[in-house]
Amino acid sequence: MKSAAPGRVPEILVFDSGIGGLSIARCLHRQVPAARLTHVADNAGFPYGNQPEGTVTGRTVTLVMEQLLERPFDVIVVACNTASTVALPALRAATDIPVVGVVPAIKPASAVSENRRIGLLATPATVRRPYLEDLIHEFAADCLVERVGHPELVTWIEDWARGRPMPEPALSVALQPFREAAVDTLVLGCTHYPLITETLQKLLPEVRFWVDSGEAIARRTLYLLEQAGFDGDALQRFQSSGHRCLFSGPVMEDIDRFLGAVGFSRV
Ligand code: DGL
């Protein structure tokens, strides 16, 4: 195991197509409070669900590599399911810094579901990828997995974070397949969705278990920082502040209140 320079603040780069990575950043801040977080939102390329795979891979690698020239990051978290399902091999080939990706939490959902009926709410791109099929086959082969790939929910959440109302009646209609399938467990397979867990819980009161990938990603990141030589105890004892959020395209100021509420400021 390596030994990190004493007293150095660990730096984590969190990447998403939009502000969804902040749901993962929230978990990182809880589990690794000593780390300084830089969140990059590729709002110029948002939403990734509509982009060809090559474009998503190219944008992810380019924007992450640009950041690596700016700061000595210790871990990169691709906090986007849509990008993680295609861009991780290229990113890992481009850098030696450990890369953590996000995949829909099918395995933990299968571990908790009692009636073996699981719902997956994700972007249409994530629902389509063969990667998902493999996950279900490997970890939830005995479950019915009802999949809803919602084309607009990420955009609704981006708008909601800027103070606009969530179209709850339309969202409720989109969630109907989960009621019909009587799922007892719902996987939030897009990092934007945990930002509105309360709304989703209100619309689906019959769902008993809500699963997303945030805590597992934060645990894995903590482990990688320890492997890089940071003291695990200090990582959890000290509090870092000054988390930054960068955007690849123009941003409206109306996002600042939301960023402040989750402990980030725009740079
Ligand atoms: N937060 C991203 C995800 O987890 C949203 C993808 C998109 O921009 O379509 O997939």
PDB file of C-alpha atoms and ligand atoms in Angstrom:
ATOM      1  CA  MET A   1       0.000   0.000   0.000  1.00  0.00           C
ATOM      2  CA  LYS A   2       1.194   3.520  -0.871  1.00  0.00           C
ATOM      3  CA  SER A   3       1.482   6.374   1.584  1.00  0.00           C
ATOM      4  CA  ALA A   4      -0.106   9.721   0.647  1.00  0.00           C
ATOM      5  CA  ALA A   5       1.686  12.958   1.521  1.00  0.00           C
ATOM      6  CA  PRO A   6       0.874  13.710   5.184  1.00  0.00           C
ATOM      7  CA  GLY A   7      -1.831  16.337   5.607  1.00  0.00           C
ATOM      8  CA  ARG A   8      -2.766  16.401   1.927  1.00  0.00           C
ATOM      9  CA  VAL A   9      -6.504  16.793   1.325  1.00  0.00           C
ATOM     10  CA  PRO A  10      -7.793  13.984  -0.901  1.00  0.00           C
ATOM     11  CA  GLU A  11      -9.345  15.245  -4.131  1.00  0.00           C
ATOM     12  CA  ILE A  12     -12.256  13.451  -5.798  1.00  0.00           C
ATOM     13  CA  LEU A  13     -13.528  14.263  -9.281  1.00  0.00           C
ATOM     14  CA  VAL A  14     -17.228  13.506  -9.778  1.00  0.00           C
ATOM     15  CA  PHE A  15     -18.510  13.542 -13.359  1.00  0.00           C
ATOM     16  CA  ASP A  16     -22.052  13.549 -14.756  1.00  0.00           C
ATOM     17  CA  SER A  17     -23.970  14.851 -17.753  1.00  0.00           C
ATOM     18  CA  GLY A  18     -25.818  17.194 -15.388  1.00  0.00           C
ATOM     19  CA  ILE A  19     -26.411  17.757 -11.687  1.00  0.00           C
ATOM     20  CA  GLY A  20     -27.259  14.092 -10.992  1.00  0.00           C
ATOM     21  CA  GLY A  21     -23.709  13.448  -9.814  1.00  0.00           C
ATOM     22  CA  LEU A  22     -24.540  15.603  -6.804  1.00  0.00           C
ATOM     23  CA  SER A  23     -26.638  12.726  -5.401  1.00  0.00           C
ATOM     24  CA  ILE A  24     -23.447  10.651  -5.386  1.00  0.00           C
ATOM     25  CA  ALA A  25     -21.415  13.624  -4.090  1.00  0.00           C
ATOM     26  CA  ARG A  26     -23.822  13.837  -1.134  1.00  0.00           C
ATOM     27  CA  CYS A  27     -22.998  10.230  -0.185  1.00  0.00           C
ATOM     28  CA  LEU A  28     -19.266  10.849  -0.731  1.00  0.00           C
ATOM     29  CA  HIS A  29     -19.381  13.843   1.586  1.00  0.00           C
ATOM     30  CA  ARG A  30     -21.134  11.766   4.268  1.00  0.00           C
ATOM     31  CA  GLN A  31     -18.718   8.813   4.084  1.00  0.00           C
ATOM     32  CA  VAL A  32     -15.471  10.621   3.200  1.00  0.00           C
ATOM     33  CA  PRO A  33     -15.995  14.092   4.707  1.00  0.00           C
ATOM     34  CA  ALA A  34     -12.272  14.919   4.550  1.00  0.00           C
ATOM     35  CA  ALA A  35     -12.230  14.792   0.749  1.00  0.00           C
ATOM     36  CA  ARG A  36     -12.563  17.854  -1.459  1.00  0.00           C
ATOM     37  CA  LEU A  37     -15.084  17.279  -4.227  1.00  0.00           C
ATOM     38  CA  THR A  38     -15.089  18.732  -7.723  1.00  0.00           C
ATOM     39  CA  HIS A  39     -18.282  17.985  -9.645  1.00  0.00           C
ATOM     40  CA  VAL A  40     -18.221  18.436 -13.407  1.00  0.00           C
ATOM     41  CA  ALA A  41     -21.603  18.641 -15.156  1.00  0.00           C
ATOM     42  CA  ASP A  42     -21.436  18.289 -18.935  1.00  0.00           C
ATOM     43  CA  ASN A  43     -24.497  20.468 -19.443  1.00  0.00           C
ATOM     44  CA  ALA A  44     -23.323  21.289 -22.981  1.00  0.00           C
ATOM     45  CA  GLY A  45     -23.803  17.594 -23.847  1.00  0.00           C
ATOM     46  CA  PHE A  46     -26.879  16.959 -21.677  1.00  0.00           C
ATOM     47  CA  PRO A  47     -28.840  14.698 -21.830  1.00  0.00           C
ATOM     48  CA  TYR A  48     -26.552  11.761 -22.584  1.00  0.00           C
ATOM     49  CA  GLY A  49     -29.523   9.460 -23.142  1.00  0.00           C
ATOM     50  CA  ASN A  50     -30.041  11.052 -26.560  1.00  0.00           C
ATOM     51  CA  GLN A  51     -26.398  10.866 -27.691  1.00  0.00           C
ATOM     52  CA  PRO A  52     -24.648   8.084 -29.641  1.00  0.00           C
ATOM     53  CA  GLU A  53     -22.393   5.902 -27.479  1.00  0.00           C
ATOM     54  CA  GLY A  54     -19.217   7.221 -29.174  1.00  0.00           C
ATOM     55  CA  THR A  55     -20.185  10.803 -28.347  1.00  0.00           C
ATOM     56  CA  VAL A  56     -20.807   9.969 -24.676  1.00  0.00           C
ATOM     57  CA  THR A  57     -17.449   8.172 -24.427  1.00  0.00           C
ATOM     58  CA  GLY A  58     -15.601  10.995 -26.215  1.00  0.00           C
ATOM     59  CA  ARG A  59     -17.120  13.753 -24.067  1.00  0.00           C
ATOM     60  CA  THR A  60     -16.561  11.860 -20.815  1.00  0.00           C
ATOM     61  CA  VAL A  61     -12.892  11.130 -21.556  1.00  0.00           C
ATOM     62  CA  THR A  62     -12.142  14.648 -22.856  1.00  0.00           C
ATOM     63  CA  LEU A  63     -13.766  16.503 -19.957  1.00  0.00           C
ATOM     64  CA  VAL A  64     -12.265  14.255 -17.284  1.00  0.00           C
ATOM     65  CA  MET A  65      -8.774  14.479 -18.828  1.00  0.00           C
ATOM     66  CA  GLU A  66      -9.072  18.290 -18.927  1.00  0.00           C
ATOM     67  CA  GLN A  67      -9.701  18.299 -15.180  1.00  0.00           C
ATOM     68  CA  LEU A  68      -6.732  16.018 -14.515  1.00  0.00           C
ATOM     69  CA  LEU A  69      -4.495  18.752 -15.940  1.00  0.00           C
ATOM     70  CA  GLU A  70      -5.889  21.182 -13.342  1.00  0.00           C
ATOM     71  CA  ARG A  71      -5.586  19.240 -10.055  1.00  0.00           C
ATOM     72  CA  PRO A  72      -3.987  16.107  -8.619  1.00  0.00           C
ATOM     73  CA  PHE A  73      -7.159  14.025  -8.294  1.00  0.00           C
ATOM     74  CA  ASP A  74      -6.954  10.800  -6.292  1.00  0.00           C
ATOM     75  CA  VAL A  75     -10.151   9.108  -7.507  1.00  0.00           C
ATOM     76  CA  ILE A  76     -12.475   9.729 -10.460  1.00  0.00           C
ATOM     77  CA  VAL A  77     -16.156   8.880  -9.997  1.00  0.00           C
ATOM     78  CA  VAL A  78     -18.202   8.636 -13.185  1.00  0.00           C
ATOM     79  CA  ALA A  79     -21.487   9.435 -11.427  1.00  0.00           C
ATOM     80  CA  CYS A  80     -23.626   8.762 -14.474  1.00  0.00           C
ATOM     81  CA  ASN A  81     -25.137   5.376 -15.306  1.00  0.00           C
ATOM     82  CA  THR A  82     -25.483   6.265 -18.974  1.00  0.00           C
ATOM     83  CA  ALA A  83     -21.788   7.193 -19.311  1.00  0.00           C
ATOM     84  CA  SER A  84     -20.578   4.355 -17.079  1.00  0.00           C
ATOM     85  CA  THR A  85     -22.186   1.683 -19.260  1.00  0.00           C
ATOM     86  CA  VAL A  86     -20.042   2.783 -22.249  1.00  0.00           C
ATOM     87  CA  ALA A  87     -17.114   5.049 -21.278  1.00  0.00           C
ATOM     88  CA  LEU A  88     -15.278   3.247 -18.457  1.00  0.00           C
ATOM     89  CA  PRO A  89     -12.857   1.133 -20.554  1.00  0.00           C
ATOM     90  CA  ALA A  90     -11.691   4.182 -22.585  1.00  0.00           C
ATOM     91  CA  LEU A  91     -11.310   6.307 -19.470  1.00  0.00           C
ATOM     92  CA  ARG A  92      -9.363   3.612 -17.624  1.00  0.00           C
ATOM     93  CA  ALA A  93      -7.078   3.265 -20.644  1.00  0.00           C
ATOM     94  CA  ALA A  94      -6.421   7.023 -20.589  1.00  0.00           C
ATOM     95  CA  THR A  95      -5.365   7.401 -16.939  1.00  0.00           C
ATOM     96  CA  ASP A  96      -3.797   5.500 -14.040  1.00  0.00           C
ATOM     97  CA  ILE A  97      -6.012   7.224 -11.493  1.00  0.00           C
ATOM     98  CA  PRO A  98      -8.637   4.801 -10.128  1.00  0.00           C
ATOM     99  CA  VAL A  99     -12.029   5.180 -11.818  1.00  0.00           C
ATOM    100  CA  VAL A 100     -15.280   4.218 -10.093  1.00  0.00           C
ATOM    101  CA  GLY A 101     -18.380   3.813 -12.263  1.00  0.00           C
ATOM    102  CA  VAL A 102     -22.082   3.614 -11.411  1.00  0.00           C
ATOM    103  CA  VAL A 103     -24.322   0.778 -12.521  1.00  0.00           C
ATOM    104  CA  PRO A 104     -27.983   0.247 -11.650  1.00  0.00           C
ATOM    105  CA  ALA A 105     -28.173  -1.371  -8.199  1.00  0.00           C
ATOM    106  CA  ILE A 106     -29.778  -4.620  -9.392  1.00  0.00           C
ATOM    107  CA  LYS A 107     -27.655  -6.787  -7.072  1.00  0.00           C
ATOM    108  CA  PRO A 108     -28.606  -4.966  -3.812  1.00  0.00           C
ATOM    109  CA  ALA A 109     -32.235  -4.836  -4.994  1.00  0.00           C
ATOM    110  CA  SER A 110     -32.248  -8.580  -5.512  1.00  0.00           C
ATOM    111  CA  ALA A 111     -30.805  -9.011  -2.012  1.00  0.00           C
ATOM    112  CA  VAL A 112     -33.712  -7.151  -0.365  1.00  0.00           C
ATOM    113  CA  SER A 113     -36.760  -7.856  -2.540  1.00  0.00           C
ATOM    114  CA  GLU A 114     -39.165 -10.174  -0.747  1.00  0.00           C
ATOM    115  CA  ASN A 115     -41.712 -10.788  -3.512  1.00  0.00           C
ATOM    116  CA  ARG A 116     -38.969 -11.036  -6.223  1.00  0.00           C
ATOM    117  CA  ARG A 117     -40.567  -8.216  -8.204  1.00  0.00           C
ATOM    118  CA  ILE A 118     -38.193  -5.342  -8.835  1.00  0.00           C
ATOM    119  CA  GLY A 119     -38.744  -2.049 -10.669  1.00  0.00           C
ATOM    120  CA  LEU A 120     -35.973  -0.225 -12.496  1.00  0.00           C
ATOM    121  CA  LEU A 121     -36.404   3.456 -13.272  1.00  0.00           C
ATOM    122  CA  ALA A 122     -33.631   4.700 -15.573  1.00  0.00           C
ATOM    123  CA  THR A 123     -32.979   6.639 -18.761  1.00  0.00           C
ATOM    124  CA  PRO A 124     -34.045   4.958 -22.024  1.00  0.00           C
ATOM    125  CA  ALA A 125     -30.351   4.522 -22.921  1.00  0.00           C
ATOM    126  CA  THR A 126     -29.533   2.658 -19.682  1.00  0.00           C
ATOM    127  CA  VAL A 127     -32.597   0.431 -20.067  1.00  0.00           C
ATOM    128  CA  ARG A 128     -31.485  -0.485 -23.632  1.00  0.00           C
ATOM    129  CA  ARG A 129     -27.839  -1.350 -22.901  1.00  0.00           C
ATOM    130  CA  PRO A 130     -26.803  -5.031 -22.966  1.00  0.00           C
ATOM    131  CA  TYR A 131     -24.899  -4.340 -19.750  1.00  0.00           C
ATOM    132  CA  LEU A 132     -28.219  -4.168 -17.898  1.00  0.00           C
ATOM    133  CA  GLU A 133     -29.333  -7.500 -19.314  1.00  0.00           C
ATOM    134  CA  ASP A 134     -26.084  -9.057 -18.044  1.00  0.00           C
ATOM    135  CA  LEU A 135     -26.599  -7.568 -14.556  1.00  0.00           C
ATOM    136  CA  ILE A 136     -30.130  -8.959 -14.352  1.00  0.00           C
ATOM    137  CA  HIS A 137     -29.026 -12.331 -15.634  1.00  0.00           C
ATOM    138  CA  GLU A 138     -26.179 -12.496 -13.107  1.00  0.00           C
ATOM    139  CA  PHE A 139     -27.855 -11.103  -9.973  1.00  0.00           C
ATOM    140  CA  ALA A 140     -31.631 -11.199 -10.361  1.00  0.00           C
ATOM    141  CA  ALA A 141     -32.367 -14.135 -12.641  1.00  0.00           C
ATOM    142  CA  ASP A 142     -35.186 -15.285 -10.343  1.00  0.00           C
ATOM    143  CA  CYS A 143     -36.862 -11.849 -10.272  1.00  0.00           C
ATOM    144  CA  LEU A 144     -39.315 -10.121 -12.513  1.00  0.00           C
ATOM    145  CA  VAL A 145     -37.602  -6.838 -13.400  1.00  0.00           C
ATOM    146  CA  GLU A 146     -40.038  -4.215 -14.665  1.00  0.00           C
ATOM    147  CA  ARG A 147     -38.061  -1.540 -16.573  1.00  0.00           C
ATOM    148  CA  VAL A 148     -39.170   1.997 -17.258  1.00  0.00           C
ATOM    149  CA  GLY A 149     -36.828   4.152 -19.344  1.00  0.00           C
ATOM    150  CA  HIS A 150     -38.149   7.669 -18.921  1.00  0.00           C
ATOM    151  CA  PRO A 151     -37.143  10.060 -21.728  1.00  0.00           C
ATOM    152  CA  GLU A 152     -37.776  13.337 -19.868  1.00  0.00           C
ATOM    153  CA  LEU A 153     -37.306  12.801 -16.145  1.00  0.00           C
ATOM    154  CA  VAL A 154     -33.647  13.961 -16.095  1.00  0.00           C
ATOM    155  CA  THR A 155     -34.691  17.233 -17.760  1.00  0.00           C
ATOM    156  CA  TRP A 156     -37.594  17.662 -15.338  1.00  0.00           C
ATOM    157  CA  ILE A 157     -35.156  17.228 -12.430  1.00  0.00           C
ATOM    158  CA  GLU A 158     -32.703  19.759 -13.916  1.00  0.00           C
ATOM    159  CA  ASP A 159     -35.617  22.223 -14.198  1.00  0.00           C
ATOM    160  CA  TRP A 160     -36.879  21.415 -10.687  1.00  0.00           C
ATOM    161  CA  ALA A 161     -33.405  22.169  -9.269  1.00  0.00           C
ATOM    162  CA  ARG A 162     -33.789  25.616 -10.861  1.00  0.00           C
ATOM    163  CA  GLY A 163     -37.033  26.225  -9.021  1.00  0.00           C
ATOM    164  CA  ARG A 164     -39.599  24.963 -11.537  1.00  0.00           C
ATOM    165  CA  PRO A 165     -42.400  22.611 -10.409  1.00  0.00           C
ATOM    166  CA  MET A 166     -42.089  18.871 -10.993  1.00  0.00           C
ATOM    167  CA  PRO A 167     -44.926  17.681 -13.319  1.00  0.00           C
ATOM    168  CA  GLU A 168     -46.143  15.144 -10.754  1.00  0.00           C
ATOM    169  CA  PRO A 169     -49.320  13.987 -12.562  1.00  0.00           C
ATOM    170  CA  ALA A 170     -47.286  13.064 -15.678  1.00  0.00           C
ATOM    171  CA  LEU A 171     -44.619  11.425 -13.517  1.00  0.00           C
ATOM    172  CA  SER A 172     -47.271   9.417 -11.697  1.00  0.00           C
ATOM    173  CA  VAL A 173     -48.651   8.110 -15.012  1.00  0.00           C
ATOM    174  CA  ALA A 174     -45.135   7.070 -16.092  1.00  0.00           C
ATOM    175  CA  LEU A 175     -44.734   5.071 -12.865  1.00  0.00           C
ATOM    176  CA  GLN A 176     -47.925   3.045 -13.435  1.00  0.00           C
ATOM    177  CA  PRO A 177     -46.080  -0.081 -14.779  1.00  0.00           C
ATOM    178  CA  PHE A 178     -44.477  -0.446 -11.317  1.00  0.00           C
ATOM    179  CA  ARG A 179     -47.903  -0.449  -9.636  1.00  0.00           C
ATOM    180  CA  GLU A 180     -49.216  -2.964 -12.156  1.00  0.00           C
ATOM    181  CA  ALA A 181     -46.218  -5.246 -11.636  1.00  0.00           C
ATOM    182  CA  ALA A 182     -46.624  -4.911  -7.815  1.00  0.00           C
ATOM    183  CA  VAL A 183     -42.906  -4.367  -7.302  1.00  0.00           C
ATOM    184  CA  ASP A 184     -41.780  -4.223  -3.663  1.00  0.00           C
ATOM    185  CA  THR A 185     -38.342  -2.775  -4.563  1.00  0.00           C
ATOM    186  CA  LEU A 186     -37.425   0.124  -6.820  1.00  0.00           C
ATOM    187  CA  VAL A 187     -33.968   0.736  -8.266  1.00  0.00           C
ATOM    188  CA  LEU A 188     -33.154   4.351  -9.068  1.00  0.00           C
ATOM    189  CA  GLY A 189     -30.931   3.662 -12.092  1.00  0.00           C
ATOM    190  CA  CYS A 190     -30.002   7.247 -12.876  1.00  0.00           C
ATOM    191  CA  THR A 191     -28.054   9.489 -10.524  1.00  0.00           C
ATOM    192  CA  HIS A 192     -30.524  12.351 -10.965  1.00  0.00           C
ATOM    193  CA  TYR A 193     -33.372  10.350  -9.418  1.00  0.00           C
ATOM    194  CA  PRO A 194     -32.236  10.173  -5.752  1.00  0.00           C
ATOM    195  CA  LEU A 195     -32.494  13.982  -5.764  1.00  0.00           C
ATOM    196  CA  ILE A 196     -36.310  13.523  -5.856  1.00  0.00           C
ATOM    197  CA  THR A 197     -36.662  10.360  -3.748  1.00  0.00           C
ATOM    198  CA  GLU A 198     -39.320  12.000  -1.545  1.00  0.00           C
ATOM    199  CA  THR A 199     -41.551  12.777  -4.533  1.00  0.00           C
ATOM    200  CA  LEU A 200     -41.123   9.269  -5.920  1.00  0.00           C
ATOM    201  CA  GLN A 201     -41.924   7.739  -2.523  1.00  0.00           C
ATOM    202  CA  LYS A 202     -45.059   9.841  -2.287  1.00  0.00           C
ATOM    203  CA  LEU A 203     -46.180   8.631  -5.736  1.00  0.00           C
ATOM    204  CA  LEU A 204     -45.365   4.971  -5.052  1.00  0.00           C
ATOM    205  CA  PRO A 205     -46.237   4.419  -1.373  1.00  0.00           C
ATOM    206  CA  GLU A 206     -46.598   0.659  -1.940  1.00  0.00           C
ATOM    207  CA  VAL A 207     -42.871   0.235  -2.715  1.00  0.00           C
ATOM    208  CA  ARG A 208     -41.046  -0.976   0.411  1.00  0.00           C
ATOM    209  CA  PHE A 209     -37.379  -0.893  -0.587  1.00  0.00           C
ATOM    210  CA  TRP A 210     -35.686   1.991  -2.394  1.00  0.00           C
ATOM    211  CA  VAL A 211     -32.238   1.267  -3.774  1.00  0.00           C
ATOM    212  CA  ASP A 212     -29.643   3.448  -5.425  1.00  0.00           C
ATOM    213  CA  SER A 213     -25.886   3.208  -5.913  1.00  0.00           C
ATOM    214  CA  GLY A 214     -24.692   6.223  -3.875  1.00  0.00           C
ATOM    215  CA  GLU A 215     -23.612   4.575  -0.622  1.00  0.00           C
ATOM    216  CA  ALA A 216     -21.846   1.685  -2.408  1.00  0.00           C
ATOM    217  CA  ILE A 217     -19.931   4.144  -4.614  1.00  0.00           C
ATOM    218  CA  ALA A 218     -18.881   6.133  -1.550  1.00  0.00           C
ATOM    219  CA  ARG A 219     -17.690   2.948   0.227  1.00  0.00           C
ATOM    220  CA  ARG A 220     -15.652   1.917  -2.811  1.00  0.00           C
ATOM    221  CA  THR A 221     -14.115   5.399  -3.048  1.00  0.00           C
ATOM    222  CA  LEU A 222     -13.164   5.349   0.635  1.00  0.00           C
ATOM    223  CA  TYR A 223     -11.455   1.990   0.079  1.00  0.00           C
ATOM    224  CA  LEU A 224      -9.520   3.296  -2.950  1.00  0.00           C
ATOM    225  CA  LEU A 225      -8.321   6.347  -1.004  1.00  0.00           C
ATOM    226  CA  GLU A 226      -7.088   4.045   1.774  1.00  0.00           C
ATOM    227  CA  GLN A 227      -5.291   1.953  -0.829  1.00  0.00           C
ATOM    228  CA  ALA A 228      -3.686   5.172  -2.130  1.00  0.00           C
ATOM    229  CA  GLY A 229      -2.243   5.702   1.363  1.00  0.00           C
ATOM    230  CA  PHE A 230      -4.742   8.044   3.042  1.00  0.00           C
ATOM    231  CA  ASP A 231      -5.526   7.307   6.693  1.00  0.00           C
ATOM    232  CA  GLY A 232      -9.055   5.844   6.783  1.00  0.00           C
ATOM    233  CA  ASP A 233      -9.740   7.262  10.219  1.00  0.00           C
ATOM    234  CA  ALA A 234      -8.730  10.790   9.198  1.00  0.00           C
ATOM    235  CA  LEU A 235     -10.771  10.505   5.988  1.00  0.00           C
ATOM    236  CA  GLN A 236     -13.888  10.064   8.106  1.00  0.00           C
ATOM    237  CA  ARG A 237     -12.957  12.434  10.951  1.00  0.00           C
ATOM    238  CA  PHE A 238     -12.007  15.664   9.178  1.00  0.00           C
ATOM    239  CA  GLN A 239     -14.473  17.896   7.333  1.00  0.00           C
ATOM    240  CA  SER A 240     -13.566  19.458   4.042  1.00  0.00           C
ATOM    241  CA  SER A 241     -15.481  22.350   2.554  1.00  0.00           C
ATOM    242  CA  GLY A 242     -15.261  24.358  -0.644  1.00  0.00           C
ATOM    243  CA  HIS A 243     -16.800  21.702  -2.909  1.00  0.00           C
ATOM    244  CA  ARG A 244     -16.940  23.043  -6.456  1.00  0.00           C
ATOM    245  CA  CYS A 245     -19.327  22.495  -9.334  1.00  0.00           C
ATOM    246  CA  LEU A 246     -18.132  23.197 -12.880  1.00  0.00           C
ATOM    247  CA  PHE A 247     -20.264  23.229 -16.016  1.00  0.00           C
ATOM    248  CA  SER A 248     -19.098  22.556 -19.575  1.00  0.00           C
ATOM    249  CA  GLY A 249     -21.612  25.015 -21.053  1.00  0.00           C
ATOM    250  CA  PRO A 250     -23.361  28.235 -20.067  1.00  0.00           C
ATOM    251  CA  VAL A 251     -25.341  28.081 -16.806  1.00  0.00           C
ATOM    252  CA  MET A 252     -28.191  30.154 -15.496  1.00  0.00           C
ATOM    253  CA  GLU A 253     -27.701  31.620 -12.040  1.00  0.00           C
ATOM    254  CA  ASP A 254     -30.955  30.052 -10.904  1.00  0.00           C
ATOM    255  CA  ILE A 255     -29.030  26.844 -10.091  1.00  0.00           C
ATOM    256  CA  ASP A 256     -26.995  28.538  -7.344  1.00  0.00           C
ATOM    257  CA  ARG A 257     -29.593  28.132  -4.588  1.00  0.00           C
ATOM    258  CA  PHE A 258     -29.792  24.376  -5.224  1.00  0.00           C
ATOM    259  CA  LEU A 259     -25.994  24.033  -5.336  1.00  0.00           C
ATOM    260  CA  GLY A 260     -25.669  25.935  -2.055  1.00  0.00           C
ATOM    261  CA  ALA A 261     -28.250  23.686  -0.397  1.00  0.00           C
ATOM    262  CA  VAL A 262     -26.119  20.615  -1.200  1.00  0.00           C
ATOM    263  CA  GLY A 263     -22.857  22.306  -0.105  1.00  0.00           C
ATOM    264  CA  PHE A 264     -21.447  23.224  -3.544  1.00  0.00           C
ATOM    265  CA  SER A 265     -20.632  26.494  -5.212  1.00  0.00           C
ATOM    266  CA  ARG A 266     -20.408  27.184  -8.917  1.00  0.00           C
ATOM    267  CA  VAL A 267     -17.015  28.035 -10.404  1.00  0.00           C
TER     268      VAL A 267
HETATM  269  N1  DGL B   1     -27.373  11.209 -14.376  1.00  0.00           N
HETATM  270  C1  DGL B   1     -27.296  10.533 -15.635  1.00  0.00           C
HETATM  271  C2  DGL B   1     -27.397   9.025 -15.430  1.00  0.00           C
HETATM  272  O1  DGL B   1     -27.194   8.553 -14.324  1.00  0.00           O
HETATM  273  C3  DGL B   1     -28.271  11.126 -16.621  1.00  0.00           C
HETATM  274  C4  DGL B   1     -28.035  10.673 -18.028  1.00  0.00           C
HETATM  275  C5  DGL B   1     -28.494  11.560 -19.143  1.00  0.00           C
HETATM  276  O2  DGL B   1     -28.001  12.686 -19.246  1.00  0.00           O
HETATM  277  O3  DGL B   1     -29.314  11.078 -19.950  1.00  0.00           O
HETATM  278  O4  DGL B   1     -27.609   8.258 -16.339  1.00  0.00           O
END
